[in-house]
């Protein structure tokens, strides 16, 4: 094998994965406007309603990974992600915390959970991610979770800025972001270590890992493209049809 095809050293491989953060949806114009306090109430609510579809798909995605994974230790570690979102014991879970975010924004529980306000583009992107996790080799599905490398930053940004920028959102609605700061950090430690070990074996596998991470970044970016068109540009689906 030529030197050009040797696997990158572990540190370089990790650096290349982290470099993908420049494509994280924190850079999307919708999120930039959100961070600057420039979204109106309808635009914040539209984001909450659409992002909920992603939230409810997360435990289904993780259950698909579990179903495909023959490694008991991986399954034992991965199960915690489902519990985090579905809830267990006295913990209502992340899905309920997101519903409470919507309620804090002035939405009704029914409006959120009915999914009737989910844009077609968002639905398509989220289902593409779910189908990837369901049908791809489980190792690739695990790798696709690595956008969590970049998630704590966006949660901290909202916690720091929203109370002042969007005072009409009740503070108790921010619980989801508070919990995910630590949960995402824990999940990253496991998912990143696995990716570095498994995909670090060959250059081809390393390059595949970068492709998978880019796919997941594309999913998140595409969701916001649909929301930007509908709520910023005021061009929701079929807006031009009388």
CSV table of C-alpha atoms in Angstrom, one decimal:
chain,number,residue,atom,x,y,z
A,1,UNK,CA,0.0,0.0,0.0
A,2,UNK,CA,1.4,3.4,-1.0
A,3,UNK,CA,1.9,6.1,1.7
A,4,UNK,CA,-0.9,8.1,0.1
A,5,UNK,CA,-3.3,5.3,0.9
A,6,UNK,CA,-2.1,4.6,4.4
A,7,UNK,CA,-4.7,5.4,7.1
A,8,UNK,CA,-4.4,8.8,8.5
A,9,UNK,CA,-3.0,8.8,12.1
A,10,UNK,CA,-5.7,8.7,14.7
A,11,UNK,CA,-5.2,12.4,15.6
A,12,UNK,CA,-5.4,13.5,12.0
A,13,UNK,CA,-8.5,11.4,11.3
A,14,UNK,CA,-10.2,13.0,14.3
A,15,UNK,CA,-9.2,16.4,13.2
A,16,UNK,CA,-10.7,15.8,9.7
A,17,UNK,CA,-14.0,14.7,11.4
A,18,UNK,CA,-14.0,17.8,13.5
A,19,UNK,CA,-13.2,20.0,10.6
A,20,UNK,CA,-16.7,19.1,9.2
A,21,UNK,CA,-18.1,21.3,11.9
A,22,UNK,CA,-17.8,24.2,9.4
A,23,UNK,CA,-20.8,22.6,7.7
A,24,UNK,CA,-22.9,22.3,10.9
A,25,UNK,CA,-26.3,23.9,10.7
A,26,UNK,CA,-25.2,26.5,13.3
A,27,UNK,CA,-23.8,28.3,10.2
A,28,UNK,CA,-27.2,28.2,8.3
A,29,UNK,CA,-28.8,31.6,7.7
A,30,UNK,CA,-31.8,30.5,9.7
A,31,UNK,CA,-29.7,29.7,12.8
A,32,UNK,CA,-27.6,32.8,12.3
A,33,UNK,CA,-30.8,34.9,12.4
A,34,UNK,CA,-32.0,33.0,15.4
A,35,UNK,CA,-28.8,33.6,17.3
A,36,UNK,CA,-29.0,37.3,16.5
A,37,UNK,CA,-32.5,37.6,17.8
A,38,UNK,CA,-33.9,38.4,14.4
A,39,UNK,CA,-36.6,35.8,14.1
A,40,UNK,CA,-40.2,36.6,14.9
A,41,UNK,CA,-42.5,34.5,17.0
A,42,UNK,CA,-44.0,32.6,13.9
A,43,UNK,CA,-40.5,31.8,12.7
A,44,UNK,CA,-39.4,30.4,16.1
A,45,UNK,CA,-42.6,28.4,16.4
A,46,UNK,CA,-42.2,27.1,12.8
A,47,UNK,CA,-38.7,25.9,13.7
A,48,UNK,CA,-39.9,24.2,16.9
A,49,UNK,CA,-42.8,22.4,15.1
A,50,UNK,CA,-40.6,21.1,12.3
A,51,UNK,CA,-37.7,20.1,14.5
A,52,UNK,CA,-40.0,18.1,16.6
A,53,UNK,CA,-40.3,15.6,13.8
A,54,UNK,CA,-36.5,15.1,14.0
A,55,UNK,CA,-36.8,14.7,17.8
A,56,UNK,CA,-39.4,11.9,17.6
A,57,UNK,CA,-37.4,10.1,15.0
A,58,UNK,CA,-34.2,9.9,17.1
A,59,UNK,CA,-35.3,7.0,19.3
A,60,UNK,CA,-36.6,5.1,16.3
A,61,UNK,CA,-33.3,5.7,14.5
A,62,UNK,CA,-31.5,4.4,17.6
A,63,UNK,CA,-33.7,1.4,17.9
A,64,UNK,CA,-32.9,0.5,14.3
A,65,UNK,CA,-29.2,0.7,15.2
A,66,UNK,CA,-29.8,-1.6,18.1
A,67,UNK,CA,-31.7,-4.1,16.0
A,68,UNK,CA,-28.9,-4.3,13.5
A,69,UNK,CA,-26.0,-4.4,15.9
A,70,UNK,CA,-24.8,-7.9,17.1
A,71,UNK,CA,-22.4,-6.4,19.6
A,72,UNK,CA,-23.8,-6.6,23.2
A,73,UNK,CA,-21.5,-3.9,24.6
A,74,UNK,CA,-22.4,-1.5,21.9
A,75,UNK,CA,-26.1,-2.1,22.4
A,76,UNK,CA,-25.8,-1.6,26.2
A,77,UNK,CA,-24.1,1.7,25.6
A,78,UNK,CA,-26.5,2.8,22.9
A,79,UNK,CA,-29.7,2.0,24.8
A,80,UNK,CA,-29.1,5.1,27.0
A,81,UNK,CA,-29.8,7.3,23.9
A,82,UNK,CA,-33.3,5.9,23.6
A,83,UNK,CA,-34.0,6.4,27.3
A,84,UNK,CA,-32.8,10.0,27.1
A,85,UNK,CA,-35.4,10.8,24.5
A,86,UNK,CA,-38.3,8.6,25.4
A,87,UNK,CA,-37.8,9.1,29.2
A,88,UNK,CA,-37.7,6.5,32.0
A,89,UNK,CA,-38.7,6.5,35.7
A,90,UNK,CA,-39.2,10.1,36.8
A,91,UNK,CA,-37.4,11.5,33.8
A,92,UNK,CA,-40.0,12.5,31.1
A,93,UNK,CA,-37.3,12.5,28.5
A,94,UNK,CA,-36.1,14.7,25.6
A,95,UNK,CA,-39.3,14.4,23.5
A,96,UNK,CA,-41.4,15.7,26.3
A,97,UNK,CA,-38.9,18.5,27.0
A,98,UNK,CA,-39.2,19.5,23.4
A,99,UNK,CA,-43.0,19.6,23.7
A,100,UNK,CA,-42.5,21.8,26.7
A,101,UNK,CA,-40.3,24.1,24.6
A,102,UNK,CA,-43.1,24.4,22.1
A,103,UNK,CA,-45.6,25.2,24.9
A,104,UNK,CA,-43.2,27.8,26.3
A,105,UNK,CA,-43.3,29.3,22.8
A,106,UNK,CA,-47.1,29.6,22.8
A,107,UNK,CA,-47.9,26.4,20.9
A,108,UNK,CA,-50.4,23.8,22.0
A,109,UNK,CA,-49.3,20.2,22.7
A,110,UNK,CA,-51.7,19.1,20.0
A,111,UNK,CA,-50.2,21.4,17.4
A,112,UNK,CA,-46.8,20.0,18.1
A,113,UNK,CA,-47.5,16.3,18.4
A,114,UNK,CA,-50.0,16.1,15.5
A,115,UNK,CA,-47.0,16.7,13.0
A,116,UNK,CA,-49.5,18.4,10.7
A,117,UNK,CA,-47.3,21.5,10.4
A,118,UNK,CA,-44.1,19.6,9.3
A,119,UNK,CA,-42.9,20.8,6.0
A,120,UNK,CA,-42.5,18.2,3.2
A,121,UNK,CA,-38.8,19.1,2.8
A,122,UNK,CA,-38.2,18.5,6.5
A,123,UNK,CA,-40.2,15.3,6.5
A,124,UNK,CA,-38.2,14.0,3.5
A,125,UNK,CA,-34.8,14.9,5.1
A,126,UNK,CA,-35.6,13.3,8.4
A,127,UNK,CA,-37.0,10.2,6.9
A,128,UNK,CA,-33.9,9.9,4.7
A,129,UNK,CA,-31.8,9.9,7.8
A,130,UNK,CA,-34.0,7.3,9.5
A,131,UNK,CA,-33.9,5.1,6.4
A,132,UNK,CA,-30.1,5.4,6.3
A,133,UNK,CA,-29.8,4.3,9.9
A,134,UNK,CA,-32.3,1.4,9.3
A,135,UNK,CA,-30.7,0.0,6.2
A,136,UNK,CA,-27.0,0.9,6.4
A,137,UNK,CA,-24.4,-1.3,8.2
A,138,UNK,CA,-24.8,-0.5,11.9
A,139,UNK,CA,-21.3,0.8,12.0
A,140,UNK,CA,-22.1,3.5,9.5
A,141,UNK,CA,-25.3,4.3,11.3
A,142,UNK,CA,-23.3,4.8,14.5
A,143,UNK,CA,-20.9,7.1,12.6
A,144,UNK,CA,-23.8,9.2,11.3
A,145,UNK,CA,-24.5,10.3,14.9
A,146,UNK,CA,-21.3,12.3,15.0
A,147,UNK,CA,-22.9,15.6,14.3
A,148,UNK,CA,-23.2,15.6,18.1
A,149,UNK,CA,-19.6,16.6,18.1
A,150,UNK,CA,-20.8,20.1,17.3
A,151,UNK,CA,-24.1,20.1,19.2
A,152,UNK,CA,-23.1,21.4,22.7
A,153,UNK,CA,-22.0,24.7,21.1
A,154,UNK,CA,-25.4,25.3,19.6
A,155,UNK,CA,-27.2,24.4,22.8
A,156,UNK,CA,-25.0,26.7,24.9
A,157,UNK,CA,-25.6,29.5,22.4
A,158,UNK,CA,-29.4,29.2,22.8
A,159,UNK,CA,-29.1,29.1,26.6
A,160,UNK,CA,-27.0,32.2,26.7
A,161,UNK,CA,-28.9,34.2,24.2
A,162,UNK,CA,-32.6,33.3,24.2
A,163,UNK,CA,-33.6,34.7,27.6
A,164,UNK,CA,-32.6,38.2,26.4
A,165,UNK,CA,-33.3,37.9,22.7
A,166,UNK,CA,-36.7,36.1,23.1
A,167,UNK,CA,-38.1,37.0,26.5
A,168,UNK,CA,-41.5,35.9,25.4
A,169,UNK,CA,-40.4,32.3,25.6
A,170,UNK,CA,-41.0,31.0,29.1
A,171,UNK,CA,-37.7,30.0,30.8
A,172,UNK,CA,-38.8,26.5,31.7
A,173,UNK,CA,-39.0,25.8,28.0
A,174,UNK,CA,-35.1,25.8,27.8
A,175,UNK,CA,-34.8,22.5,29.8
A,176,UNK,CA,-34.2,20.5,26.6
A,177,UNK,CA,-31.1,22.5,25.8
A,178,UNK,CA,-29.8,22.3,29.3
A,179,UNK,CA,-30.0,18.5,29.4
A,180,UNK,CA,-28.5,18.0,26.0
A,181,UNK,CA,-25.3,19.9,26.7
A,182,UNK,CA,-24.1,17.0,29.0
A,183,UNK,CA,-25.9,14.2,27.2
A,184,UNK,CA,-24.5,15.1,23.8
A,185,UNK,CA,-21.0,15.3,25.3
A,186,UNK,CA,-21.3,11.8,26.8
A,187,UNK,CA,-22.7,10.4,23.5
A,188,UNK,CA,-19.9,11.9,21.5
A,189,UNK,CA,-17.2,10.2,23.7
A,190,UNK,CA,-18.7,6.8,22.8
A,191,UNK,CA,-19.6,7.4,19.1
A,192,UNK,CA,-16.3,9.1,18.4
A,193,UNK,CA,-14.2,6.4,20.0
A,194,UNK,CA,-16.0,3.7,18.0
A,195,UNK,CA,-15.6,5.6,14.8
A,196,UNK,CA,-11.9,6.2,15.3
A,197,UNK,CA,-11.4,2.6,16.1
A,198,UNK,CA,-13.5,1.0,13.4
A,199,UNK,CA,-13.2,3.4,10.5
A,200,UNK,CA,-9.5,4.1,11.3
A,201,UNK,CA,-8.4,0.7,10.1
A,202,UNK,CA,-8.0,1.8,6.4
A,203,UNK,CA,-8.0,5.0,4.4
A,204,UNK,CA,-11.1,3.9,2.5
A,205,UNK,CA,-13.0,3.4,5.7
A,206,UNK,CA,-11.8,6.8,7.0
A,207,UNK,CA,-13.0,8.5,3.8
A,208,UNK,CA,-16.3,6.7,4.1
A,209,UNK,CA,-16.7,8.0,7.6
A,210,UNK,CA,-16.2,11.6,6.3
A,211,UNK,CA,-18.8,10.9,3.6
A,212,UNK,CA,-21.3,9.6,6.2
A,213,UNK,CA,-20.8,12.6,8.5
A,214,UNK,CA,-21.3,15.0,5.5
A,215,UNK,CA,-24.5,13.2,4.6
A,216,UNK,CA,-25.9,13.8,8.2
A,217,UNK,CA,-24.8,17.4,8.0
A,218,UNK,CA,-26.6,17.7,4.6
A,219,UNK,CA,-29.8,16.4,6.3
A,220,UNK,CA,-29.7,19.0,9.0
A,221,UNK,CA,-28.9,21.8,6.5
A,222,UNK,CA,-31.7,20.7,4.2
A,223,UNK,CA,-34.2,20.8,7.0
A,224,UNK,CA,-33.4,24.5,7.5
A,225,UNK,CA,-33.4,25.2,3.8
A,226,UNK,CA,-37.1,24.1,3.8
A,227,UNK,CA,-37.9,26.3,6.9
A,228,UNK,CA,-36.1,29.3,5.5
A,229,UNK,CA,-38.1,29.1,2.3
A,230,UNK,CA,-41.4,28.8,4.1
A,231,UNK,CA,-40.9,31.1,7.1
A,232,UNK,CA,-38.2,33.7,6.0
A,233,UNK,CA,-38.9,33.9,2.3
A,234,UNK,CA,-42.6,33.4,2.9
A,235,UNK,CA,-42.8,30.8,0.2
A,236,UNK,CA,-44.3,27.7,1.8
A,237,UNK,CA,-45.0,24.6,-0.3
A,238,UNK,CA,-47.4,25.4,-3.2
A,239,UNK,CA,-47.6,29.1,-2.2
A,240,UNK,CA,-48.0,30.0,-5.9
A,241,UNK,CA,-51.0,27.7,-6.5
A,242,UNK,CA,-54.4,29.4,-6.3
